[in-house]
Coordinates of C-alpha atoms in Angstrom, one line a residue:
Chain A
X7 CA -58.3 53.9 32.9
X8 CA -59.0 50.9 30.4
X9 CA -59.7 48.6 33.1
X10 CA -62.3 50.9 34.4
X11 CA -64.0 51.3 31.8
X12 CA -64.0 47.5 30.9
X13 CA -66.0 46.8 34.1
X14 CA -68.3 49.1 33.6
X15 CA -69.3 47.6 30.1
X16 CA -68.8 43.6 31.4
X17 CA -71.8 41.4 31.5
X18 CA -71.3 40.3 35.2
X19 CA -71.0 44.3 36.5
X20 CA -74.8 43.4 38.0
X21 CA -73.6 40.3 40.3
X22 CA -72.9 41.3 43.7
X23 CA -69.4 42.3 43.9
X24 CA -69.8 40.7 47.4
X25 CA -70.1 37.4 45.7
X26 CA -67.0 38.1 43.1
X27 CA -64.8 39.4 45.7
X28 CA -65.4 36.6 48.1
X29 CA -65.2 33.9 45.7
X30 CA -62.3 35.4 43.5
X31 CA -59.9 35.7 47.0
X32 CA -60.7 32.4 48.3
X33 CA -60.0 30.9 44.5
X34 CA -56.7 33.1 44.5
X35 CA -55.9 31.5 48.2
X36 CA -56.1 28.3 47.1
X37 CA -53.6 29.1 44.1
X38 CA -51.4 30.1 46.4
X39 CA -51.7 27.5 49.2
X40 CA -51.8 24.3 47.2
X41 CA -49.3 25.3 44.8
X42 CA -50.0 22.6 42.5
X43 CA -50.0 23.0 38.3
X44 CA -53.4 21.3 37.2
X45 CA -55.3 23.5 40.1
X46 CA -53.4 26.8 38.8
X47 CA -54.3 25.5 35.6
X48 CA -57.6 25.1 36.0
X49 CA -58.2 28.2 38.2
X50 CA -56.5 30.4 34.7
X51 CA -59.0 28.6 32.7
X52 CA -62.2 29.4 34.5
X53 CA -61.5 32.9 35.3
X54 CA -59.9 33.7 31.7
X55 CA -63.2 32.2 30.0
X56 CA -65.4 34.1 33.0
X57 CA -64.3 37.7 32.0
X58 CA -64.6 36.7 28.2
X59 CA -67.2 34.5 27.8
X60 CA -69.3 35.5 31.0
X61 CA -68.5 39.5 30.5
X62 CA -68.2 39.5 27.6
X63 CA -64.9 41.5 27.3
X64 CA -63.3 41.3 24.1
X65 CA -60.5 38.3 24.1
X66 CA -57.4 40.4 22.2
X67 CA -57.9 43.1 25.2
X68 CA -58.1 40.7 27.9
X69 CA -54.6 38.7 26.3
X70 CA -53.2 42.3 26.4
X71 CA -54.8 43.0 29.9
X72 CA -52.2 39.6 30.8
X73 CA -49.3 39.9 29.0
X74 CA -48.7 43.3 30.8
X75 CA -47.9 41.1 34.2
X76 CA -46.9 37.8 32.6
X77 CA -43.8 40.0 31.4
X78 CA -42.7 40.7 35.2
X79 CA -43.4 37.6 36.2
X80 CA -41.3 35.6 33.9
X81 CA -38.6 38.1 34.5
X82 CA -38.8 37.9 37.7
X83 CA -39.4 33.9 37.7
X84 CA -36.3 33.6 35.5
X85 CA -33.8 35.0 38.2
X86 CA -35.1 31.9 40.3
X87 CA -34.1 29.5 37.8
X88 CA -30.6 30.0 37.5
X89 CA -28.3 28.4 40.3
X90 CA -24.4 27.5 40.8
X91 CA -23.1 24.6 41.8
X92 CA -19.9 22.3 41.9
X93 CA -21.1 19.6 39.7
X94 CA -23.4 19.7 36.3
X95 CA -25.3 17.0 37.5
X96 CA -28.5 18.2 39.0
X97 CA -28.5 20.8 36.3
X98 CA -30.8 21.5 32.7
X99 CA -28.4 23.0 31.0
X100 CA -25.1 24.7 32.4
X101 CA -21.3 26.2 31.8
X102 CA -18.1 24.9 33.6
X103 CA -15.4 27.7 34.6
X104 CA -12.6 26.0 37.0
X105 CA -14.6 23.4 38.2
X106 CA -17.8 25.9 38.6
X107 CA -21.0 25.8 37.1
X108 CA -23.3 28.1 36.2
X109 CA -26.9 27.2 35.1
X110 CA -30.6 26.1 34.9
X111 CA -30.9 23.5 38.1
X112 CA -33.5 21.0 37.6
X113 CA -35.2 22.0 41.0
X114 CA -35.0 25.4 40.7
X115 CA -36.7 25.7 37.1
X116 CA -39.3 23.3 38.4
X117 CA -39.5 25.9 41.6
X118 CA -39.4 28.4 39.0
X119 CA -42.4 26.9 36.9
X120 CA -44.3 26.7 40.0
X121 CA -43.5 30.1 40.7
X122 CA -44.9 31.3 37.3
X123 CA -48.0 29.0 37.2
X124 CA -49.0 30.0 40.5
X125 CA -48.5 33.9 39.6
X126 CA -50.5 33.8 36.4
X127 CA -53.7 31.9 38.3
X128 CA -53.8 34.4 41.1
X129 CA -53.2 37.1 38.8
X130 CA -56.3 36.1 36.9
X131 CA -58.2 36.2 39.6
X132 CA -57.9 39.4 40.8
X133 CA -58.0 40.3 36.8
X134 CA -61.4 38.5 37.3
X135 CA -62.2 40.9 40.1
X136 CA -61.2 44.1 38.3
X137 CA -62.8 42.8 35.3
X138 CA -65.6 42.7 35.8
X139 CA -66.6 44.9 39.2
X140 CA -66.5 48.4 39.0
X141 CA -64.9 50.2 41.4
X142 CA -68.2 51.5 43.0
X143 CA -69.4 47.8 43.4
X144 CA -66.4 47.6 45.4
X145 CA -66.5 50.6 47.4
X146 CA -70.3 49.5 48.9
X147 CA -68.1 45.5 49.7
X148 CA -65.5 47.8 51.4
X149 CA -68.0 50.0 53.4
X150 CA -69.7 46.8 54.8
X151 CA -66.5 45.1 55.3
X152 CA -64.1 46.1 58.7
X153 CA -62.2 48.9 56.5
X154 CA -63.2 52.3 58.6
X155 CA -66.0 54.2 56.9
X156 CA -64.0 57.4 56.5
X157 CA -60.9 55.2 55.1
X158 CA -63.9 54.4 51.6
X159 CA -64.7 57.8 51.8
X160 CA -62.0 59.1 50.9
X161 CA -60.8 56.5 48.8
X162 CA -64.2 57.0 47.2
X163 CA -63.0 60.7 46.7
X164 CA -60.0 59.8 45.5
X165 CA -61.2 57.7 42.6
X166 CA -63.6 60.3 41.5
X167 CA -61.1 62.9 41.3
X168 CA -58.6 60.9 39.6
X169 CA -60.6 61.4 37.0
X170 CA -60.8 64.8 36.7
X171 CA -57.6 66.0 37.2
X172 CA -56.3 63.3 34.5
X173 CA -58.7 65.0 32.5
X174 CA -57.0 68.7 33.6
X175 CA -53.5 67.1 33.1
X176 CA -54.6 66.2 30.1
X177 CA -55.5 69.2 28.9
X178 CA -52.5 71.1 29.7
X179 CA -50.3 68.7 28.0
X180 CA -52.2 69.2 24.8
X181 CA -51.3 73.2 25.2
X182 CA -48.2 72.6 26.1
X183 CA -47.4 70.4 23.5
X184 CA -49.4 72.3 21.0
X185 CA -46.8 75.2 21.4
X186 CA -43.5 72.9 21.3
X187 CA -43.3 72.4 25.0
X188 CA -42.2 68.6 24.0
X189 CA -40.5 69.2 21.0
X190 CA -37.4 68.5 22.8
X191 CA -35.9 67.2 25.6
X192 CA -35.0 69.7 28.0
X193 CA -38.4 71.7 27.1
X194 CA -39.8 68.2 27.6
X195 CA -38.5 68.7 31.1
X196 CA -39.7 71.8 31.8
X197 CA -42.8 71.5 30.3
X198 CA -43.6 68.9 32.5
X199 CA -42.4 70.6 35.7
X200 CA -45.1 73.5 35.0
X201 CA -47.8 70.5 34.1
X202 CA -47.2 69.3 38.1
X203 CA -46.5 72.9 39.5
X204 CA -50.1 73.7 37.7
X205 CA -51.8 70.6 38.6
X206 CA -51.1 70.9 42.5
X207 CA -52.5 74.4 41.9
X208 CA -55.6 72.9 40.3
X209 CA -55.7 70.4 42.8
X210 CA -56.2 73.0 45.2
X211 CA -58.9 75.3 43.5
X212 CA -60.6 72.3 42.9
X213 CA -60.7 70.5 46.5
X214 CA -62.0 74.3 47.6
X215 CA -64.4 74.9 45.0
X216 CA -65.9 70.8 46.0
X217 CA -66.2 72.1 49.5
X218 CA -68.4 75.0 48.6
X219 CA -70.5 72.9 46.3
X220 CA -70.7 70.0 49.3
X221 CA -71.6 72.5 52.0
X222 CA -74.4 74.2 50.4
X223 CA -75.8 70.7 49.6
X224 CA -76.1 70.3 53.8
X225 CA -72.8 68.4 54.4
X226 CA -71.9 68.7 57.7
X227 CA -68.3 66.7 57.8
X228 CA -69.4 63.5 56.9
X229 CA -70.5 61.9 53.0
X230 CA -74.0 60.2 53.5
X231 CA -75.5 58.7 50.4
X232 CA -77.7 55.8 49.7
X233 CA -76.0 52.5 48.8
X234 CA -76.6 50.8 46.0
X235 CA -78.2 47.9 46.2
X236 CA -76.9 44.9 44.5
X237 CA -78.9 41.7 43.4
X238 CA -77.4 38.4 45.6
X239 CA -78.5 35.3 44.9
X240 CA -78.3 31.8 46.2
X241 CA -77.3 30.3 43.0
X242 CA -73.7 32.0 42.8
X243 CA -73.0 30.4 46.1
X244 CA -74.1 27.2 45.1
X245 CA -72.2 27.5 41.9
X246 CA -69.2 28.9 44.0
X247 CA -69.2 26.5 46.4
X248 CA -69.2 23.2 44.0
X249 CA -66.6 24.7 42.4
X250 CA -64.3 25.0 45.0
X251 CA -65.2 21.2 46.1
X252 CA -64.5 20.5 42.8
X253 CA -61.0 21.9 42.8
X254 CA -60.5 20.2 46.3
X255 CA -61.2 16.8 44.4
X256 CA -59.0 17.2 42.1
X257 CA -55.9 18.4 45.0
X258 CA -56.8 15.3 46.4
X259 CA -56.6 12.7 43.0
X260 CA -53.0 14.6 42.1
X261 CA -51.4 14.3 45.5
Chain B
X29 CA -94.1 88.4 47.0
X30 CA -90.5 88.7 47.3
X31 CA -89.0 85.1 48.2
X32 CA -85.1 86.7 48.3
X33 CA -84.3 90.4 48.9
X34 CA -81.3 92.4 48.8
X35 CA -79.9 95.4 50.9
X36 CA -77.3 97.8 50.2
X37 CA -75.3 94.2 49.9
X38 CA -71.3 95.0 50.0
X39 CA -68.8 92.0 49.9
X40 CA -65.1 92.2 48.7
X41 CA -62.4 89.5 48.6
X42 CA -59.5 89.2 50.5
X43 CA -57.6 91.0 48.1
X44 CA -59.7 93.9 48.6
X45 CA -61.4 93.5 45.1
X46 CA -64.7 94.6 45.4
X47 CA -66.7 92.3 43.8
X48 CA -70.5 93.3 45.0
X49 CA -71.1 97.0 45.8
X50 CA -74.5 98.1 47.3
X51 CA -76.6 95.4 45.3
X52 CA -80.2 95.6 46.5
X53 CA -82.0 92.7 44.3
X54 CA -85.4 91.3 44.6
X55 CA -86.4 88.3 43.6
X56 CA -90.4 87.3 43.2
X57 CA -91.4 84.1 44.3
X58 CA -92.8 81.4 41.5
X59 CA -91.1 83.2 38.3
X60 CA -87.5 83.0 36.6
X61 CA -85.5 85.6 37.4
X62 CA -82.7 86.1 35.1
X63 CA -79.0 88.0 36.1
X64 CA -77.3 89.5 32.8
X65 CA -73.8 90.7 33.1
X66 CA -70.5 90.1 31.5
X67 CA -67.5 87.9 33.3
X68 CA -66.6 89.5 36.5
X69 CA -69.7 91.5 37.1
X70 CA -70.4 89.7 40.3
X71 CA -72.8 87.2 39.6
X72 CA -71.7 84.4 41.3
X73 CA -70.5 86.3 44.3
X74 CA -74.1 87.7 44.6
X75 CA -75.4 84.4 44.5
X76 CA -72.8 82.5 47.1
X77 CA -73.9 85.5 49.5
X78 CA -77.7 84.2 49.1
X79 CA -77.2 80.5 50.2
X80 CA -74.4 81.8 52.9
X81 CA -71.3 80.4 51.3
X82 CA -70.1 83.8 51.4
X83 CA -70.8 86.6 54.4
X84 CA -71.3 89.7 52.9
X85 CA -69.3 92.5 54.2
X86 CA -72.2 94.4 54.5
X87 CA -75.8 95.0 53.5
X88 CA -78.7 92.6 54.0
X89 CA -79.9 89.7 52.5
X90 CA -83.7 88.7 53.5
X91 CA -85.6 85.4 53.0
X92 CA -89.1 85.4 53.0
X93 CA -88.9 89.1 54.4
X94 CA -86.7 87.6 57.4
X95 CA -83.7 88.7 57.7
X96 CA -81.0 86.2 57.0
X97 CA -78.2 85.6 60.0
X98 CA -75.2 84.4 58.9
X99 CA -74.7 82.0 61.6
X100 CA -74.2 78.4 61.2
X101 CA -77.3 76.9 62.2
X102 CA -79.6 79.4 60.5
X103 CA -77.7 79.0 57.2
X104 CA -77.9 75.1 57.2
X105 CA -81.7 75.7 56.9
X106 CA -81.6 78.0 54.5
X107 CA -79.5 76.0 52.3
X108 CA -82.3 73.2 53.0
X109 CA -84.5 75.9 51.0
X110 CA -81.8 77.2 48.8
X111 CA -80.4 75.1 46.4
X112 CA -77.2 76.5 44.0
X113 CA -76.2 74.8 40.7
X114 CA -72.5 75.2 39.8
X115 CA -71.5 76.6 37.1
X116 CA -68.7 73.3 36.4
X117 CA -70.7 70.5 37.3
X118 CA -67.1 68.7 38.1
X119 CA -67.0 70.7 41.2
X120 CA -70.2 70.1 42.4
X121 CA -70.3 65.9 41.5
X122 CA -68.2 64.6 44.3
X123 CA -69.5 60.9 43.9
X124 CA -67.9 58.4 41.3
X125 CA -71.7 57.0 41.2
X126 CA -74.4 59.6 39.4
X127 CA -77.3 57.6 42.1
X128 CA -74.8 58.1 45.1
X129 CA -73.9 61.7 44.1
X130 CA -77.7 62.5 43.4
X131 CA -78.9 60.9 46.6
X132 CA -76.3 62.9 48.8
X133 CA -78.6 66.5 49.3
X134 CA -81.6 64.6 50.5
X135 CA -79.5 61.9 52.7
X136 CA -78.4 65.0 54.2
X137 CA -81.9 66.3 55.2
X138 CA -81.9 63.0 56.8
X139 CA -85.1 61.9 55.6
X140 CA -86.4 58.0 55.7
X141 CA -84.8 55.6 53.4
X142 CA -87.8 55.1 51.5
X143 CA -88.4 58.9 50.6
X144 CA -84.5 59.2 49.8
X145 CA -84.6 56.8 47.2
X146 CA -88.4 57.8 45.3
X147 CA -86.9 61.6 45.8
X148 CA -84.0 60.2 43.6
X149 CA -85.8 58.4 41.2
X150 CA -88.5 61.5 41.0
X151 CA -85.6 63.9 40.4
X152 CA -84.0 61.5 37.8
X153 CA -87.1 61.0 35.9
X154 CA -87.8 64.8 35.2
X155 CA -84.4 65.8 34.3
X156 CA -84.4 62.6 32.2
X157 CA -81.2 60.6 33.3
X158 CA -82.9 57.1 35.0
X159 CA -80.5 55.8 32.3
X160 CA -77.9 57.0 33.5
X161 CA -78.2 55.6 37.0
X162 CA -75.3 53.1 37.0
X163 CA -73.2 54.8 34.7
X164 CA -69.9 56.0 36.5
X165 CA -70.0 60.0 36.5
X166 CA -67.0 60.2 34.7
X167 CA -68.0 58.8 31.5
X168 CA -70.6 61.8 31.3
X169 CA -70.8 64.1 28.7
X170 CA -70.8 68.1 29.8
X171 CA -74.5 67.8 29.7
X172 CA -75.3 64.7 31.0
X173 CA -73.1 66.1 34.4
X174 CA -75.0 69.2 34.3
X175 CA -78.2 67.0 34.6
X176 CA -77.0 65.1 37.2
X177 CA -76.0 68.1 39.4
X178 CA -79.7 69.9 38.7
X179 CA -80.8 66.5 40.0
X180 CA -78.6 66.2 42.9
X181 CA -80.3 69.7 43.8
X182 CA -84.2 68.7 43.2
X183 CA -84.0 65.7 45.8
X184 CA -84.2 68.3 48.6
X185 CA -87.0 70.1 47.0
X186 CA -85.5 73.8 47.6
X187 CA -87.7 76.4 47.6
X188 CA -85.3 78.3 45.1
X189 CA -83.3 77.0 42.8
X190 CA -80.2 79.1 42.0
X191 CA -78.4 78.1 38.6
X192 CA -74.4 80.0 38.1
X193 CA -74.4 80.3 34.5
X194 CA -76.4 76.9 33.4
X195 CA -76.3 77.2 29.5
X196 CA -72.6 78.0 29.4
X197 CA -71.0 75.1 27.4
X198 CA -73.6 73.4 26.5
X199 CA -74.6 72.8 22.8
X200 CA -78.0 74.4 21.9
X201 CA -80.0 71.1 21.7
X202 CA -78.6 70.7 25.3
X203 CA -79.1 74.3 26.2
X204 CA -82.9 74.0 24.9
X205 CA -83.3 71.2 27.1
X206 CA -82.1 72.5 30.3
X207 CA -84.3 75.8 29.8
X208 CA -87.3 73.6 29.1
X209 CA -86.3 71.5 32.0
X210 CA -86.2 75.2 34.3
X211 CA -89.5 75.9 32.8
X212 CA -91.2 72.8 34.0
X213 CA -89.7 73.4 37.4
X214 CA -90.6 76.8 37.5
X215 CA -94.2 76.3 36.6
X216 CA -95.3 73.0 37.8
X217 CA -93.5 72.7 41.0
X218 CA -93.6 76.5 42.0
X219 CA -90.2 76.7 42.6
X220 CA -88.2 79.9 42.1
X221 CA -85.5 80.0 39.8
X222 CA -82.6 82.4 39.7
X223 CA -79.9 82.2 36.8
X224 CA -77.2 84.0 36.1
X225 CA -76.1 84.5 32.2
X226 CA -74.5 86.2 29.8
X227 CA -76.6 84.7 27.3
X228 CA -78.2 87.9 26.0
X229 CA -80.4 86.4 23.0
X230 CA -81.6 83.3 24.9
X231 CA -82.6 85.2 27.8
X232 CA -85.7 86.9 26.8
X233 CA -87.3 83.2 26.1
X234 CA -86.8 81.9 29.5
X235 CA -87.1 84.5 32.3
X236 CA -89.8 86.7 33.6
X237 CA -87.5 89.7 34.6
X238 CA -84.2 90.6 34.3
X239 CA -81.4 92.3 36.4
X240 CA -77.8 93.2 34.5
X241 CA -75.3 94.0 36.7
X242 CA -71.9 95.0 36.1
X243 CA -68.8 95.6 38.2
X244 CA -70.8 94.5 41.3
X245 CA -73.5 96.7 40.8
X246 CA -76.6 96.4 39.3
X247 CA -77.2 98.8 36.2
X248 CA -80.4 98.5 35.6
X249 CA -83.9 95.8 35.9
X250 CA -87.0 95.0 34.3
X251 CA -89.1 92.8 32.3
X252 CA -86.7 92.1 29.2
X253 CA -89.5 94.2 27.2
X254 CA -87.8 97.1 29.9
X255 CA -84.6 96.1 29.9
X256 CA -84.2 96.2 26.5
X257 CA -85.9 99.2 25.6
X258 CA -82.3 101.2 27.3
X259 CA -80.1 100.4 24.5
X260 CA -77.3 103.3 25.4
X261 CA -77.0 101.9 28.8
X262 CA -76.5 98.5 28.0
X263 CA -73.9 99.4 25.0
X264 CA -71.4 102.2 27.4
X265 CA -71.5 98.9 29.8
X266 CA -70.2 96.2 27.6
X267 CA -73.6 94.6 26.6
X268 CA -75.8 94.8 23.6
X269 CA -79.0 93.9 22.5
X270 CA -80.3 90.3 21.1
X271 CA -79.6 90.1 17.6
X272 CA -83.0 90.1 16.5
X273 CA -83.9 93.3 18.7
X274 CA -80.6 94.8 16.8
X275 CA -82.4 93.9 13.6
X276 CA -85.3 95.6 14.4
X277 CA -83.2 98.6 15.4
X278 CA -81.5 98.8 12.7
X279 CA -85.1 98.7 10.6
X280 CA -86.3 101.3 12.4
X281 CA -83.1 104.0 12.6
X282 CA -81.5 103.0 9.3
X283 CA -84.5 102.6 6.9
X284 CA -87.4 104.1 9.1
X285 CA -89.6 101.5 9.9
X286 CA -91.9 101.8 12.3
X287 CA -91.3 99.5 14.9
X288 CA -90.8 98.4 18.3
X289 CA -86.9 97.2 18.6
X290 CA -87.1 96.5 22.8
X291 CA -88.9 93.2 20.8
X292 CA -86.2 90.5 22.1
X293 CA -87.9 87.3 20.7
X294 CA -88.6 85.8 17.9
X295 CA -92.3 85.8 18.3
X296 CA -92.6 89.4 19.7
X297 CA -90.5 90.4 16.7
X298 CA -92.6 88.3 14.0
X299 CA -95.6 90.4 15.5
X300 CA -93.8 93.5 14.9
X301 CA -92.7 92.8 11.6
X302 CA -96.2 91.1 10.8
X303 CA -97.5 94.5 11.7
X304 CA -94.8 96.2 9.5
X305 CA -96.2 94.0 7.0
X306 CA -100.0 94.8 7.1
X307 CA -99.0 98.6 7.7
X308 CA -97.9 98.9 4.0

């Protein structure tokens, strides 16, 4: 919900999403392809300063916004790092039992740091994405792109009524825990089996009651609306596509 | 001229609940016509039966003195001419996007691209939300959703304009608005409006004649000068009168003054109070 609303207030919301989404996957490709530290780097950088200097997005949110998945991927990064082997040699730091170590392998923490480097850059670019498009920018990429029309339709549905029954969950758990449904436990339990039990039913009354309201507005099985347009402008490509030369140079002068 | 007419108009639920029984309602063309009745009296069934949502289980409903078929083709016109307001905006605002969501009725009549989008920015401009236009429509406020779904039903330029309870929870800056909003409609574009409310002091200052209904039937109709004037039958069927009409009453049965308590508005009862006035 906090993302959403971040890209809705971000200074770049107006750019075509066409142009972000391109640019930000081809960016993330490259991460992942060339694999190589001072690209990754660099990549981090540019996005990271995009969503707060470009958007505008406050920097303490956006340093929370990455911790969340720098947590997972240095958990998961550290399971790669640890190896066993017969002798210490090849090893950063390790513990002998009967002729059996156990420990950090040179390779495998530089495979490791690899592994992390490259996760955090292609993280930020998607974070660049989300950041900064709303996901009704997105939907009107999605619906020109080869995704099946009824596939953003009702993923367009989806996302609107996310919303609303958050906002009916919400509300239910404020009753309930207004009269001591949490207060323990095993009410906490219950409580929330009655929450889901009553949200389904909501669920329900509520995809019924939007079918009345969309017929009697002329819908005839399929959602027609006007798209909105976006402003697309030759000087994002240009700026896109020196970057990414730019970035090739610099592959090149570190192989 | 009648633009809607009701006859004899039965419909119960699956449950058997009878929710309308023998409603015979007309509705004049180019005024606000308001329905008064507590929760359950059968408002909104009455008015899903007029746009075709619901097939009545018997009785007639005309439009423009032609009788209304409830078959599938017939009704998609009418609801071309017929356009309902929901009482929760949230069911009626399908689209993440107010401009999408807004843009969805007149996409639907399949009109040019062109007159699509200067229908939506029309509609926009005179219920006042062109700044909302890229907000997402779930960082709306109650009212600002309500807006947005009287928008969404002005792009098709219906012929009537049928609003299920539009002043429930809304504040009464928000509630002035709206009413204001109906008025402008109502006058400038011609187009008949048909509310439902329980709204009893309000109602007097925005429609032209009244119907109260209760337990599916209707109970009585008139001018609100009429309506009003029947206190007895309003108070044995859970209604009273405005506040300021009870003032009145109360002036005129408790301490004998001589005036006219069927007086519903503020103005009509300043007149009848100035006159109290001058009489001394």
């Amino acid at each position: 919900m906090l993302i959403d609303k971040l890209a809705y207030r971000s200074r770049l919301r107006y750019i075509s999403p066409a142009v972000k989404s391109f640019y930000a996957f081809v960016c993330m490709i490259i991460c992942i392809a060339l694999d190589c530290h001072i690209i990754n780097a660099i990549v981090f950088f540019t996005m990271f300063s995009l969503i707060v200097i470009g958007g505008g997005t406050k920097l303490k949110t956006v340093i929370n916004i990455f911790l969340l998945p720098l947590s997972f991927i240095i958990l998961g990064a550290a399971a790669v790092c640890f190896t066993a082997g017969n002798t210490s040699n090849d090893m950063l730091l390790s513990i002998g039992v009967d002729g059996l170590y156990l420990g950090i392998g040179k390779q495998s923490f530089d495979v490791c740091m690899h592994l992390i480097t490259r996760c955090i850059a292609a993280v930020s670019c998607m974070y660049f994405l989300t950041l900064t498009t709303p996901m009704l920018a997105l939907f009107s990429v999605l619906r020109k792109s080869i995704v099946p029309d009824f596939v953003v339709e009702i993923m367009e549905l989806i996302y609107r009524y996310i919303f609303i029954l958050y906002d009916i969950s919400n509300q239910i758990y404020i009753a309930q825990s207004a009269r001591l449904g949490y207060a323990s436990i095993k009410t906490g339990y219950k409580s929330m089996g009655i929450l889901i039990a009553n949200l389904f039913a909501r669920a329900y009354r509520q995809a019924e009651m939007s079918y009345v309201a969309l017929e009697s507005r002329g819908y005839e099985g399929e959602i027609n609306t006007i798209d909105i347009e976006y402003k697309s402008s030759k000087a994002y490509h240009i700026i896109g596509v020196v970057y990414i030369i730019f970035i090739g140079i610099i592959w090149i002068h570190c192989r | 001229m009648n633009i809607i007419e009701t006859k004899n108009l039965c419909y119960s639920y699956d449950d058997g609940k009878e929710a309308l029984n023998s409603v015979s309602i007309s509705f004049e063309k180019g005024i606000t016509t308001a329905v008064l009745g507590g929760n359950g009296a059968g408002k909104s069934t009455l008015f899903l039966t007029l746009n075709g949502i619901l097939n009545p289980t018997s009785g007639e409903v005309f439009y423009n003195g032609e009788k209304v078929q409830y078959k599938k083709a017939y009704i998609n016109e009418l609801r071309k001419k017929i356009g309902i307001v929901f009482q929760n905006p949230d069911d009626q605002l399908f689209s993440a996007s107010v401009y999408q969501d807004i843009s969805f009725g007149a996409t639907n009549l399949k009109l040019p691209k062109d007159e699509i989008i200067s229908r939506v920015d029309e509609a926009m401009k005179k219920v006042g939300i062109l700044h909302l236009r890229d907000k997402p429509t779930h960082a709306l406020s109650f009212g600002q959703k309500k807006r947005v779904a009287v928008a969404g039903i002005l792009v098709m330029r219906p012929e009537v304009i049928i609003l299920d309870e539009p002043t429930a929870g809304l504040d009464p800056m928000g509630v002035s608005e709206l009413m204001h909003l109906l008025e402008k409609i109502c006058k400038e574009d011609g187009v008949t409006v048909i509310l439902s409310t329980h709204d009893i002091d309000g109602i007097s200052n925005y429609a032209n004649y009244i119907y109260v209904m209760n337990d599916g039937e209707v109970l009585t109709h008139g001018t609100p000068h009429q309506v009003f004037s029947d206190v007895e039958l309003l108070r044995s069927n859970n209604l009273r009168l405005p506040r300021i009409s009870h003032l009145l009453e109360i002036l005129s049965k408790e301490d004998g003054a001589e005036v006219d308590f069927s007086a519903s508005t503020i103005s009509a009862a300043r007149r009848e109070l100035l006159k109290l006035l001058k009489n001394r």
